[in-house]
């Protein structure tokens, strides 16, 4: 049983603790024991379940589109991701992608775009994807080559995107492409591309360490109406970064969920496993490990919920979100590794909880900005503030 005392921290409103409790009960009942042999089908089912139960209403904003509130509640998103991750990594993935995939529409879409997509996202009827990365433009997003050329009332897209979560099962993709208003990051725009649009195809499905739908996308003369552009031409990079400012913090919370589950598993194992005439937890070496795991989790949680709280106050959180993601994902990796070690041979048996967590956590240190990129963001923000005399 996880320690829930963090819900009393001043970052939260009473509604947040109630939300966490209700979701925890729901997840224990509905999704904890699910094992996915067909990952596409499992994801579709989870999106439906999350929509039917009302959880996806927290992934978007504005009540008229089916949201739980008028604005994105970053703390609610983080608590939901943390709780789902503790129960089932694929459920966290399904929830997160509905938010990440529709975040640009939510934050910068026109009223018509919001009305057309957000209610279906919230009900779990339309699956969303976020297509930014390319084979030659991962960490270096501004190097993207996928191009969108204006042709009358349309844009024509040509190029590739890769590592796209929900690729192959999504109903629509928010695609970032070069429109060339200015060089580099200032010449990118965001578009909504519906699955099945002629000229758009899934070039390749990609299998990864912790299976979830993932694909490389190809655009070949893919024509979409200019009304599918999100925000102003040339503002796509800003749209992407605003979306990531919300969801980067939520990656930290997912890592926290994995880490908390690993600590729960480790505590149970350490207090039950007999050896040398006592239990594993009686050894001070084990106690040191448990203490380090718990301290790391609390430190990561403080950074995560500070970033979420700050964003909900309308503050810029570029640095704080990067600190949260860096610390929570790196800490979770260490916590899970320590937990697996306590399980001995059992820790590496396929589909044991700690073995699954060991695979689940790895990609979080890479996507939505690798740890090294988060370090650069933190330092850049510090140096910028110092130069501007803000500190
Ligand atoms: C499971 C998974 C799901 C993903 N889902 C999506 C998605 O839905 N949508 C999407 O658009 N993208 C997605 N991605 C892509 C992800 O965001 C990129 O993989 C990530 O940005 C890194 O890009 P890259 O893989 O090209 O690695 P590279 O850019 O080649 O970086 C490789 C490594 O270089 C190091 N590095 C990078 N920059 C620096 C630096 N300045 N100094 C020192 N070292 C550095 C880091 O260790 C980094 O991990 C996903 C990736 C994975 C693994």
XYZ file of C-alpha atoms and ligand atoms in Angstrom:
444
model
C 0.000 0.000 0.000
C 1.530 3.294 -1.107
C 2.206 6.153 1.274
C -0.431 8.768 0.352
C 0.582 11.443 2.848
C 1.911 13.579 -0.007
C -1.699 14.355 -0.883
C -1.726 16.610 2.204
C 1.012 18.798 0.719
C 0.011 22.424 0.153
C 0.256 22.007 -3.630
C -3.122 20.247 -3.661
C -6.782 21.225 -3.254
C -9.154 18.859 -1.395
C -10.607 17.838 -4.801
C -7.255 16.431 -5.828
C -7.075 13.933 -2.969
C -10.654 12.824 -3.706
C -9.798 12.397 -7.381
C -6.777 10.256 -6.542
C -8.770 8.055 -4.185
C -11.610 7.515 -6.656
C -9.184 6.676 -9.469
C -7.166 4.343 -7.263
C -10.324 2.393 -6.421
C -11.448 2.348 -10.043
C -8.040 1.213 -11.289
C -7.823 -1.571 -8.663
C -11.193 -2.828 -9.836
C -10.958 -2.325 -13.598
C -7.418 -2.421 -14.921
C -4.798 -3.686 -12.491
C -4.790 -7.280 -13.581
C -5.033 -6.723 -17.324
C -2.266 -8.268 -19.387
C -1.924 -7.132 -22.992
C -1.119 -9.730 -25.625
C -2.573 -7.531 -28.402
C -1.258 -4.101 -27.478
C -3.287 -2.180 -30.097
C -6.542 -3.698 -28.927
C -5.598 -3.249 -25.275
C -4.950 0.450 -25.897
C -8.228 0.963 -27.737
C -10.070 -0.764 -24.873
C -8.252 1.308 -22.242
C -9.036 4.579 -24.025
C -12.716 3.585 -24.110
C -12.684 2.562 -20.443
C -10.950 5.776 -19.401
C -13.421 7.789 -21.457
C -16.521 5.958 -20.190
C -15.409 6.362 -16.579
C -14.841 10.114 -17.066
C -11.060 10.182 -16.467
C -10.253 11.513 -19.924
C -12.322 14.608 -19.125
C -9.251 15.687 -17.127
C -6.963 15.407 -20.171
C -8.579 18.406 -21.924
C -10.012 21.831 -21.018
C -13.381 23.636 -21.290
C -16.585 22.092 -20.031
C -18.506 22.727 -23.252
C -16.215 20.165 -24.922
C -16.678 17.589 -22.168
C -13.763 18.584 -19.946
C -13.788 18.288 -16.163
C -12.877 21.982 -15.842
C -12.461 25.202 -17.796
C -8.671 25.032 -17.768
C -6.133 22.252 -17.897
C -5.513 21.167 -14.306
C -1.875 20.048 -14.396
C -1.998 18.664 -10.867
C -5.009 16.489 -11.745
C -3.265 15.226 -14.880
C -0.170 14.403 -12.834
C -2.120 12.619 -10.105
C -4.012 10.597 -12.704
C -0.814 9.597 -14.507
C 0.925 8.717 -11.254
C -1.987 6.570 -10.097
C -2.476 4.818 -13.438
C 1.272 4.170 -13.753
C 1.249 2.542 -10.328
C -1.445 0.135 -11.537
C -0.751 -0.395 -15.226
C 1.787 1.266 -17.562
C -0.387 0.896 -20.642
C -3.305 2.646 -18.914
C -1.015 5.570 -18.106
C 0.130 5.602 -21.730
C -3.475 5.583 -23.024
C -4.434 8.505 -20.773
C -1.256 10.508 -21.446
C -1.508 10.249 -25.207
C -5.098 11.510 -25.260
C -3.814 14.610 -23.475
C -0.533 15.037 -25.367
C -2.169 14.297 -28.727
C -4.956 16.824 -28.203
C -2.982 19.344 -26.101
C -2.094 21.584 -29.055
C -5.782 21.763 -30.071
C -6.795 22.468 -26.504
C -4.224 25.222 -25.973
C -4.082 26.831 -29.442
C -6.854 25.337 -31.616
C -9.724 27.357 -33.110
C -13.228 26.994 -31.649
C -14.180 24.818 -34.643
C -11.146 22.545 -34.117
C -11.825 22.260 -30.399
C -15.481 21.396 -31.017
C -14.601 18.842 -33.699
C -11.953 16.913 -31.755
C -12.003 17.485 -27.995
C -15.403 15.956 -27.109
C -14.463 12.733 -28.919
C -11.079 12.685 -27.161
C -12.763 13.098 -23.767
C -15.270 10.317 -24.442
C -12.512 7.999 -25.642
C -14.071 7.818 -29.117
C -11.117 9.326 -30.980
C -7.518 8.325 -30.296
C -4.947 11.136 -30.489
C -1.249 11.286 -31.439
C 1.491 13.922 -31.313
C 3.915 13.807 -34.255
C 6.995 15.967 -33.720
C 10.075 13.716 -33.963
C 11.730 12.726 -37.221
C 14.539 10.315 -38.091
C 16.995 13.273 -38.308
C 15.273 15.541 -35.788
C 14.792 14.110 -32.307
C 16.532 16.156 -29.628
C 17.261 18.753 -32.313
C 13.605 19.447 -33.149
C 14.409 22.558 -35.172
C 16.215 20.359 -37.738
C 12.879 18.945 -38.862
C 12.466 18.415 -42.595
C 8.834 17.339 -42.965
C 7.387 20.192 -45.059
C 3.950 21.710 -45.509
C 3.586 23.881 -48.614
C 0.619 26.206 -49.020
C -1.415 25.551 -52.169
C -4.550 27.722 -52.371
C -6.850 26.776 -49.497
C -4.785 23.687 -48.702
C -1.408 22.639 -47.411
C 0.499 19.734 -48.976
C 2.616 17.668 -46.550
C 5.705 15.697 -47.542
C 8.155 13.920 -45.252
C 8.378 11.511 -42.327
C 7.776 11.379 -38.595
C 9.068 8.640 -36.335
C 8.649 7.241 -32.821
C 5.023 8.350 -32.926
C 3.064 6.896 -30.014
C -0.390 5.649 -31.008
C 0.942 5.540 -34.580
C -1.239 2.994 -36.381
C -4.230 3.231 -34.042
C -4.785 7.002 -33.773
C -7.806 8.638 -35.385
C -5.927 11.919 -35.798
C -2.361 13.174 -35.539
C -1.127 16.632 -34.563
C 1.754 16.980 -37.024
C 4.480 19.618 -36.913
C 5.921 20.570 -40.301
C 8.207 23.176 -41.794
C 6.286 26.012 -43.438
C 9.345 28.220 -43.880
C 8.188 31.647 -42.623
C 11.614 32.012 -40.999
C 14.622 29.711 -40.571
C 14.809 27.033 -37.862
C 12.260 26.854 -35.072
C 10.385 29.957 -36.287
C 9.373 28.359 -39.577
C 7.297 25.462 -38.236
C 3.486 25.105 -38.096
C 1.161 22.572 -36.458
C -1.589 20.705 -38.321
C -4.304 18.166 -37.581
C -4.146 15.215 -39.966
C -6.951 12.660 -39.805
C -6.070 8.975 -40.206
C -7.012 7.825 -43.685
C -6.196 11.148 -45.387
C -4.849 10.267 -48.886
C -1.056 10.598 -49.019
C -0.643 9.724 -45.329
C 0.438 6.213 -44.405
C 1.984 4.198 -41.604
C 5.426 3.392 -43.041
C 6.515 1.045 -40.255
C 5.368 -0.238 -36.886
C 8.095 -0.220 -34.215
C 8.397 -2.742 -31.366
C 9.860 -1.378 -28.143
C 11.068 -2.610 -24.765
C 7.710 -1.935 -23.082
C 5.208 -2.577 -25.880
C 2.830 0.175 -26.898
C 1.598 1.327 -30.313
C 4.463 3.150 -32.036
C 5.098 3.923 -35.696
C 6.955 5.797 -38.384
C 4.619 7.937 -40.466
C 5.022 8.925 -44.109
C 3.437 11.909 -45.883
C 3.551 11.879 -49.659
C 1.654 14.748 -51.267
C -0.792 14.644 -48.360
C -3.313 17.451 -48.937
C -5.175 18.936 -45.976
C -7.341 22.074 -45.747
C -5.609 25.162 -44.341
C -8.364 25.172 -41.693
C -6.536 22.175 -40.151
C -3.587 24.374 -39.196
C -3.407 24.975 -35.426
C -2.659 28.598 -34.553
C -0.689 31.000 -36.720
C 1.679 29.894 -39.484
C 5.242 29.759 -38.128
C 4.080 29.366 -34.504
C 4.246 25.562 -34.435
C 7.348 25.362 -32.286
C 5.707 27.519 -29.611
C 2.585 25.337 -29.819
C 4.716 22.212 -29.329
C 6.633 23.717 -26.391
C 3.439 24.917 -24.648
C 2.043 21.391 -24.936
C 5.273 19.889 -23.625
C 5.299 22.289 -20.654
C 2.147 20.504 -19.439
C 3.024 16.978 -20.399
C 6.723 17.004 -19.505
C 5.707 17.474 -15.870
C 3.258 14.635 -16.277
C 6.052 12.337 -17.521
C 7.672 13.016 -14.152
C 4.468 11.955 -12.419
C 4.270 8.736 -14.428
C 7.850 7.976 -13.371
C 6.777 8.616 -9.786
C 3.945 6.115 -10.160
C 6.340 3.453 -11.427
C 8.782 4.232 -8.608
C 6.090 4.083 -5.913
C 4.918 0.720 -7.215
C 8.522 -0.548 -7.160
C 8.944 0.607 -3.564
C 5.681 -1.120 -2.561
C 6.880 -4.326 -4.193
C 10.310 -3.996 -2.523
C 8.798 -3.421 0.926
C 6.602 -6.494 0.587
C 9.465 -8.631 -0.626
C 11.961 -7.378 1.947
C 9.601 -8.015 4.852
C 8.618 -11.502 3.659
C 11.765 -13.050 2.193
C 13.494 -15.303 4.732
C 17.254 -15.691 4.586
C 20.081 -16.295 7.048
C 17.525 -16.825 9.819
C 15.799 -13.450 9.418
C 14.012 -11.462 6.713
C 15.721 -9.367 4.053
C 14.480 -6.120 5.648
C 16.345 -6.944 8.883
C 19.681 -6.241 7.177
C 20.949 -2.692 7.421
C 22.125 -2.857 3.817
C 18.483 -3.367 2.818
C 17.296 -0.615 5.133
C 19.765 1.813 3.543
C 18.381 0.946 0.130
C 14.780 1.391 1.257
C 15.613 4.744 2.840
C 17.325 5.951 -0.316
C 14.390 4.830 -2.466
C 11.806 6.589 -0.281
C 13.862 9.785 -0.028
C 14.415 9.890 -3.780
C 10.697 9.438 -4.408
C 9.751 12.266 -2.045
C 12.352 14.600 -3.577
C 11.070 13.798 -7.076
C 7.445 14.231 -5.958
C 8.201 17.650 -4.452
C 9.749 18.839 -7.726
C 6.937 17.327 -9.787
C 4.069 18.844 -7.842
C 5.874 22.152 -7.505
C 6.040 22.339 -11.314
C 2.385 21.275 -11.665
C 1.241 23.772 -9.032
C 3.250 26.616 -10.579
C 1.764 25.926 -13.998
C -1.732 25.920 -12.511
C -0.912 29.396 -11.100
C -0.264 30.525 -14.671
C 3.499 30.744 -14.212
C 6.180 29.811 -16.739
C 7.502 26.375 -15.766
C 10.059 25.592 -18.446
C 12.873 25.193 -15.899
C 10.762 23.595 -13.152
C 9.169 21.066 -15.542
C 12.644 20.110 -16.797
C 13.913 19.697 -13.214
C 10.911 17.524 -12.375
C 11.247 15.309 -15.431
C 15.002 14.912 -15.067
C 14.869 14.060 -11.371
C 11.766 11.875 -11.369
C 12.754 9.715 -14.342
C 16.366 9.243 -13.239
C 15.287 8.526 -9.641
C 12.605 6.084 -10.747
C 15.162 4.160 -12.785
C 17.373 3.810 -9.676
C 14.459 2.903 -7.409
C 13.183 0.241 -9.790
C 16.656 -1.202 -10.246
C 17.101 -1.419 -6.461
C 13.687 -3.090 -6.117
C 14.504 -5.617 -8.809
C 17.793 -6.427 -7.060
C 15.902 -7.246 -3.842
C 13.826 -9.801 -5.731
C 16.941 -11.726 -6.782
C 16.272 -14.180 -9.626
C 12.547 -13.578 -9.385
C 13.150 -9.958 -10.375
C 14.097 -10.840 -13.933
C 11.258 -13.280 -14.588
C 9.075 -12.052 -17.450
C 5.930 -10.179 -16.434
C 6.792 -10.023 -12.732
C 5.782 -6.507 -11.607
C 9.383 -5.350 -11.055
C 10.481 -6.791 -14.389
C 7.686 -4.908 -16.137
C 8.572 -1.691 -14.291
C 12.223 -2.118 -15.292
C 11.150 -2.087 -18.941
C 8.449 0.576 -18.540
C 10.688 3.232 -17.028
C 13.482 3.218 -19.590
C 11.919 5.245 -22.394
C 10.814 8.017 -20.022
C 14.443 9.141 -19.730
C 14.475 9.614 -23.507
C 11.129 10.894 -24.765
C 9.745 14.419 -24.434
C 13.372 15.503 -24.153
C 16.179 13.176 -23.003
C 17.743 13.790 -19.582
C 20.683 15.596 -21.198
C 18.259 17.931 -22.979
C 16.518 18.670 -19.666
C 19.908 19.592 -18.169
C 20.524 22.002 -21.034
C 17.067 23.560 -20.605
C 17.628 24.106 -16.879
C 21.043 25.710 -17.417
C 19.767 27.828 -20.332
C 16.923 29.193 -18.199
C 19.330 29.942 -15.325
C 21.771 31.751 -17.595
C 18.988 33.666 -19.353
C 17.564 34.825 -16.019
C 21.029 35.869 -14.823
C 21.677 37.810 -18.041
C 18.340 39.609 -17.727
C 19.054 40.481 -14.106
C 16.095 38.362 -12.923
C 18.152 36.650 -10.199
C 8.876 4.969 -26.570
C 8.989 6.293 -27.254
C 7.840 7.018 -27.562
C 7.921 8.242 -28.227
N 6.777 8.908 -28.577
C 6.862 10.043 -29.315
C 5.679 10.704 -29.778
O 4.552 10.290 -29.481
N 5.817 11.812 -30.557
C 7.043 12.314 -30.912
O 7.088 13.304 -31.622
N 8.183 11.706 -30.502
C 8.119 10.594 -29.706
N 9.275 9.959 -29.286
C 10.568 10.474 -29.733
C 11.399 11.079 -28.640
O 10.885 12.328 -28.239
C 12.842 11.125 -29.160
O 13.306 9.794 -29.194
C 13.736 11.981 -28.292
O 13.416 13.350 -28.434
C 15.216 11.774 -28.637
O 15.424 11.907 -30.004
P 16.250 10.792 -30.787
O 15.642 9.460 -30.507
O 16.352 11.206 -32.220
O 17.653 10.784 -30.115
P 18.862 11.806 -30.430
O 18.333 13.165 -30.657
O 19.719 11.170 -31.465
O 19.577 11.804 -29.034
C 20.307 10.647 -28.589
C 20.899 10.942 -27.254
O 21.840 11.981 -27.369
C 21.941 12.634 -26.138
N 21.844 14.070 -26.378
C 20.879 14.753 -27.035
N 21.150 16.056 -27.059
C 22.336 16.215 -26.405
C 23.160 17.320 -26.109
N 22.809 18.548 -26.503
N 24.300 17.111 -25.419
C 24.656 15.872 -25.047
N 23.918 14.779 -25.300
C 22.769 14.939 -25.968
C 20.843 12.121 -25.235
O 21.341 11.141 -24.352
C 19.915 11.479 -26.199
O 19.133 10.477 -25.603
C 9.194 8.754 -28.582
C 10.349 8.025 -28.257
C 10.256 6.818 -27.609
C 11.516 6.058 -27.285
